[in-house]
Amino acid sequence: AQKITQTQPGMFVQEKEAVTLDCTYDTSDQSYGLFWYKQPSSGEMIFLIYQGSYDEQNATEGRYSLNFQKARKSANLVISASQLGDSAMYFCAMREVPRANAGKSTFGDGTTLTVKP
Amino acid sequence: DAEITQSPRHKITETGRQVTLACHQTWNHNNMFWYRQDLGHGLRLIHYSYGVQDTNKGEVSDGYSVSRSNTEDLPLTLESAASSQTSVYFCASSEERDSYEQYFGPGTRLTVT
């Protein structure tokens, strides 16, 4: 079974600084995908970034980057130059890639990020 | 523009009643999913479907059922609502079985009194 652990229930960061949100995972699968979602107070789930288990380079999407360390089974999200609008709950998720089970996601419990002006 | 919608957005019901939450997507995606999110936690998979007439149980399927009669819709039914099913329900869809992105609906907040 897959498991996602986010050990930081809440994080604070000063505006314009960088912040790292931790995520560790556990799986016996060789092929999987790791995701980060943002959930603002309005409640919708916003896809941020994806990392495949066989991708050799860390994924980046604008101010978001994923620090993928496969041997440590960690997939930390780095947000550079934080903005007030980044204040939200952030979820790390994992999905099995093999065809028979693809699409089913396992989510962590989330980290609430607060950006201070 | 293609989208995924859920209705109702808010629902209050009584214990023991049958409730159906609607999910409709215009992406023409084969894969559709239902998750629930309890306060302060991440999403947990209830049911999913890989195409018409295909349904599968997820991690927390007890007390819920789904049916898939067309590509666009995956309604979620609570057979006999319980207070433990008070939650926010998210529907999602994705294009292919190994597609990495899921598109989420806006969520339905269900309260069972």
Short mmCIF file of C-alpha atoms in Angstrom, two decimals:
data_model
loop_
_atom_site.label_atom_id
_atom_site.label_comp_id
_atom_site.label_asym_id
_atom_site.label_seq_id
_atom_site.Cartn_x
_atom_site.Cartn_y
_atom_site.Cartn_z
CA ALA A 1 0.00 0.00 0.00
CA GLN A 2 1.09 3.52 -0.67
CA LYS A 3 1.53 6.10 2.06
CA ILE A 4 2.29 9.81 2.00
CA THR A 5 3.61 11.63 5.05
CA GLN A 6 3.65 15.39 5.46
CA THR A 7 5.20 16.14 8.83
CA GLN A 8 4.61 19.90 8.90
CA PRO A 9 1.01 20.72 9.83
CA GLY A 10 1.74 24.44 9.52
CA MET A 11 4.51 26.59 8.10
CA PHE A 12 5.18 30.32 8.08
CA VAL A 13 7.31 32.18 5.56
CA GLN A 14 8.10 35.82 5.01
CA GLU A 15 6.95 37.32 1.74
CA LYS A 16 9.59 37.07 -1.03
CA GLU A 17 11.49 34.31 0.77
CA ALA A 18 11.69 30.67 -0.31
CA VAL A 19 10.03 27.85 1.59
CA THR A 20 10.29 24.05 1.46
CA LEU A 21 7.33 21.82 2.23
CA ASP A 22 8.29 18.28 3.15
CA CYS A 23 6.83 15.09 1.74
CA THR A 24 7.99 11.52 2.19
CA TYR A 25 6.37 8.53 0.61
CA ASP A 26 6.32 4.79 0.86
CA THR A 27 5.60 2.40 -1.96
CA SER A 28 6.74 -0.95 -3.29
CA ASP A 29 6.01 0.09 -6.87
CA GLN A 30 8.87 0.81 -9.24
CA SER A 31 6.84 3.17 -11.38
CA TYR A 32 4.82 5.99 -9.81
CA GLY A 33 4.04 9.66 -10.01
CA LEU A 34 4.31 12.32 -7.33
CA PHE A 35 2.17 15.43 -7.28
CA TRP A 36 1.62 18.61 -5.37
CA TYR A 37 -1.71 20.38 -5.13
CA LYS A 38 -2.66 23.73 -3.64
CA GLN A 39 -5.97 24.19 -1.87
CA PRO A 40 -6.77 27.83 -1.08
CA SER A 41 -9.44 28.79 1.43
CA SER A 42 -12.01 28.72 -1.38
CA GLY A 43 -11.60 24.95 -1.43
CA GLU A 44 -10.69 24.02 -4.99
CA MET A 45 -7.78 21.69 -5.72
CA ILE A 46 -5.16 23.26 -7.97
CA PHE A 47 -2.52 21.07 -9.61
CA LEU A 48 0.98 22.52 -9.18
CA ILE A 49 3.66 20.10 -10.27
CA TYR A 50 4.36 16.48 -11.22
CA GLN A 51 7.42 14.23 -10.93
CA GLY A 52 7.66 10.79 -12.46
CA SER A 53 9.67 8.16 -10.64
CA TYR A 54 11.91 7.63 -13.65
CA ASP A 55 12.47 11.32 -14.35
CA GLU A 56 16.13 12.09 -13.86
CA GLN A 57 15.71 15.81 -13.45
CA ASN A 58 13.71 17.59 -10.78
CA ALA A 59 10.45 19.05 -12.06
CA THR A 60 10.00 22.81 -12.17
CA GLU A 61 6.95 24.93 -12.93
CA GLY A 62 7.53 28.65 -12.60
CA ARG A 63 8.18 29.40 -8.90
CA TYR A 64 7.55 25.78 -7.94
CA SER A 65 10.18 23.08 -8.00
CA LEU A 66 10.13 19.54 -6.70
CA ASN A 67 13.21 18.31 -4.88
CA PHE A 68 13.02 14.59 -5.70
CA GLN A 69 15.33 12.26 -3.77
CA LYS A 70 14.35 8.76 -4.79
CA ALA A 71 16.67 6.89 -2.45
CA ARG A 72 15.27 8.82 0.52
CA LYS A 73 11.72 8.56 -0.85
CA SER A 74 11.18 12.26 -0.50
CA ALA A 75 9.50 14.75 -2.82
CA ASN A 76 9.72 18.16 -1.22
CA LEU A 77 8.05 21.20 -2.78
CA VAL A 78 10.09 24.37 -2.96
CA ILE A 79 8.30 27.66 -3.51
CA SER A 80 10.61 30.51 -4.39
CA ALA A 81 9.86 34.20 -3.83
CA SER A 82 6.72 33.56 -1.76
CA GLN A 83 3.70 35.74 -2.38
CA LEU A 84 0.73 36.49 -0.14
CA GLY A 85 -1.44 34.51 -2.55
CA ASP A 86 0.59 31.40 -1.79
CA SER A 87 -1.11 31.15 1.61
CA ALA A 88 -3.06 27.89 1.35
CA MET A 89 -3.07 24.21 2.23
CA TYR A 90 -0.62 22.13 0.19
CA PHE A 91 -1.05 18.44 -0.47
CA CYS A 92 1.49 15.92 -1.62
CA ALA A 93 0.01 12.97 -3.49
CA MET A 94 1.19 9.80 -5.16
CA ARG A 95 -0.26 7.77 -7.96
CA GLU A 96 0.56 4.34 -9.22
CA VAL A 97 1.51 4.44 -12.87
CA PRO A 98 1.05 0.79 -13.92
CA ARG A 99 -1.96 0.67 -16.17
CA ALA A 100 -4.16 -1.52 -14.01
CA ASN A 101 -4.17 0.92 -11.14
CA ALA A 102 -3.40 4.22 -12.77
CA GLY A 103 -5.28 7.28 -11.68
CA LYS A 104 -5.86 6.29 -8.05
CA SER A 105 -4.17 8.84 -5.86
CA THR A 106 -3.04 8.66 -2.25
CA PHE A 107 -2.85 12.01 -0.46
CA GLY A 108 -0.98 13.27 2.57
CA ASP A 109 -2.75 15.23 5.29
CA GLY A 110 -1.43 18.54 4.03
CA THR A 111 0.63 21.50 5.21
CA THR A 112 -0.93 24.88 5.85
CA LEU A 113 1.37 27.60 4.54
CA THR A 114 0.98 31.17 5.75
CA VAL A 115 2.91 33.91 4.00
CA LYS A 116 3.55 36.93 6.20
CA PRO A 117 3.88 40.43 4.72
CA ASP B 1 -14.15 25.49 -22.39
CA ALA B 2 -14.19 21.95 -21.02
CA GLU B 3 -14.89 21.67 -17.33
CA ILE B 4 -15.95 19.44 -14.46
CA THR B 5 -18.93 20.46 -12.36
CA GLN B 6 -20.50 19.17 -9.18
CA SER B 7 -23.96 19.67 -7.80
CA PRO B 8 -25.19 20.58 -5.35
CA ARG B 9 -22.33 22.63 -3.92
CA HIS B 10 -23.80 22.44 -0.43
CA LYS B 11 -26.22 19.88 0.98
CA ILE B 12 -27.69 19.28 4.41
CA THR B 13 -29.49 16.00 4.94
CA GLU B 14 -30.74 13.83 7.76
CA THR B 15 -29.36 10.54 8.97
CA GLY B 16 -30.80 7.60 7.05
CA ARG B 17 -31.77 9.48 3.90
CA GLN B 18 -30.46 8.55 0.47
CA VAL B 19 -28.39 11.29 -1.13
CA THR B 20 -26.97 11.55 -4.63
CA LEU B 21 -24.15 13.90 -5.55
CA ALA B 22 -23.73 14.70 -9.22
CA CYS B 23 -20.49 15.00 -11.17
CA HIS B 24 -20.41 16.04 -14.82
CA GLN B 25 -17.35 16.55 -17.00
CA THR B 26 -17.11 17.83 -20.53
CA TRP B 27 -13.48 16.78 -21.07
CA ASN B 28 -14.65 13.47 -22.55
CA HIS B 29 -12.34 11.72 -20.09
CA ASN B 30 -12.65 7.98 -19.57
CA ASN B 31 -11.41 8.06 -15.97
CA MET B 32 -13.49 9.54 -13.17
CA PHE B 33 -12.97 9.48 -9.42
CA TRP B 34 -14.74 10.38 -6.20
CA TYR B 35 -12.79 11.47 -3.12
CA ARG B 36 -13.82 12.70 0.29
CA GLN B 37 -11.91 15.23 2.36
CA ASP B 38 -12.46 15.39 6.09
CA LEU B 39 -11.56 18.50 8.02
CA GLY B 40 -7.80 18.95 8.29
CA HIS B 41 -6.98 15.94 6.16
CA GLY B 42 -6.15 14.96 2.63
CA LEU B 43 -8.39 13.28 0.10
CA ARG B 44 -9.36 9.63 0.28
CA LEU B 45 -10.61 7.63 -2.69
CA ILE B 46 -14.20 6.39 -2.52
CA HIS B 47 -14.94 4.95 -5.98
CA TYR B 48 -13.53 5.25 -9.46
CA SER B 49 -14.39 4.35 -13.03
CA TYR B 50 -12.27 3.75 -16.12
CA GLY B 51 -15.15 3.93 -18.55
CA VAL B 52 -18.85 3.34 -19.19
CA GLN B 53 -20.23 0.44 -17.15
CA ASP B 54 -16.94 0.17 -15.22
CA THR B 55 -16.89 0.94 -11.48
CA ASN B 56 -14.38 0.07 -8.78
CA LYS B 57 -14.16 0.41 -5.01
CA GLY B 58 -11.62 2.69 -3.45
CA GLU B 59 -10.16 2.97 0.00
CA VAL B 60 -13.36 4.12 1.78
CA SER B 61 -16.23 2.73 -0.30
CA ASP B 62 -18.53 1.39 2.46
CA GLY B 63 -21.89 3.16 2.39
CA TYR B 64 -21.36 4.61 -1.10
CA SER B 65 -22.18 3.48 -4.62
CA VAL B 66 -21.60 4.82 -8.13
CA SER B 67 -22.85 4.02 -11.61
CA ARG B 68 -21.44 4.99 -15.00
CA SER B 69 -24.01 4.97 -17.77
CA ASN B 70 -22.23 7.53 -19.98
CA THR B 71 -18.81 9.12 -20.31
CA GLU B 72 -19.76 12.50 -18.85
CA ASP B 73 -21.37 11.56 -15.52
CA LEU B 74 -20.43 9.66 -12.38
CA PRO B 75 -23.07 10.19 -9.68
CA LEU B 76 -22.20 9.23 -6.11
CA THR B 77 -24.99 7.81 -3.94
CA LEU B 78 -25.01 7.56 -0.18
CA GLU B 79 -27.45 4.73 0.40
CA SER B 80 -28.34 5.70 3.99
CA ALA B 81 -26.52 8.83 5.09
CA ALA B 82 -24.62 8.71 8.38
CA SER B 83 -23.07 11.52 10.42
CA SER B 84 -19.65 10.01 9.69
CA GLN B 85 -20.21 10.87 6.03
CA THR B 86 -20.24 14.60 6.75
CA SER B 87 -17.38 15.73 4.54
CA VAL B 88 -16.39 17.61 1.42
CA TYR B 89 -16.66 15.47 -1.70
CA PHE B 90 -14.49 16.00 -4.75
CA CYS B 91 -15.00 14.53 -8.17
CA ALA B 92 -12.05 14.29 -10.55
CA SER B 93 -11.36 13.07 -14.07
CA SER B 94 -8.33 12.21 -16.15
CA GLU B 95 -7.75 11.38 -19.79
CA GLU B 96 -5.90 8.12 -19.98
CA ARG B 97 -5.16 5.42 -17.50
CA ASP B 98 -1.59 6.59 -17.10
CA SER B 99 -2.25 10.30 -17.46
CA TYR B 100 -0.56 12.15 -14.70
CA GLU B 101 -3.00 14.98 -14.27
CA GLN B 102 -6.39 14.81 -12.65
CA TYR B 103 -8.85 17.66 -13.02
CA PHE B 104 -10.89 18.32 -9.90
CA GLY B 105 -14.40 19.65 -9.54
CA PRO B 106 -15.14 22.46 -7.08
CA GLY B 107 -16.36 20.09 -4.35
CA THR B 108 -19.66 19.44 -2.56
CA ARG B 109 -19.93 20.15 1.15
CA LEU B 110 -22.28 17.56 2.67
CA THR B 111 -23.58 17.79 6.22
CA VAL B 112 -25.50 14.87 7.72
CA THR B 113 -27.46 15.83 10.84
#
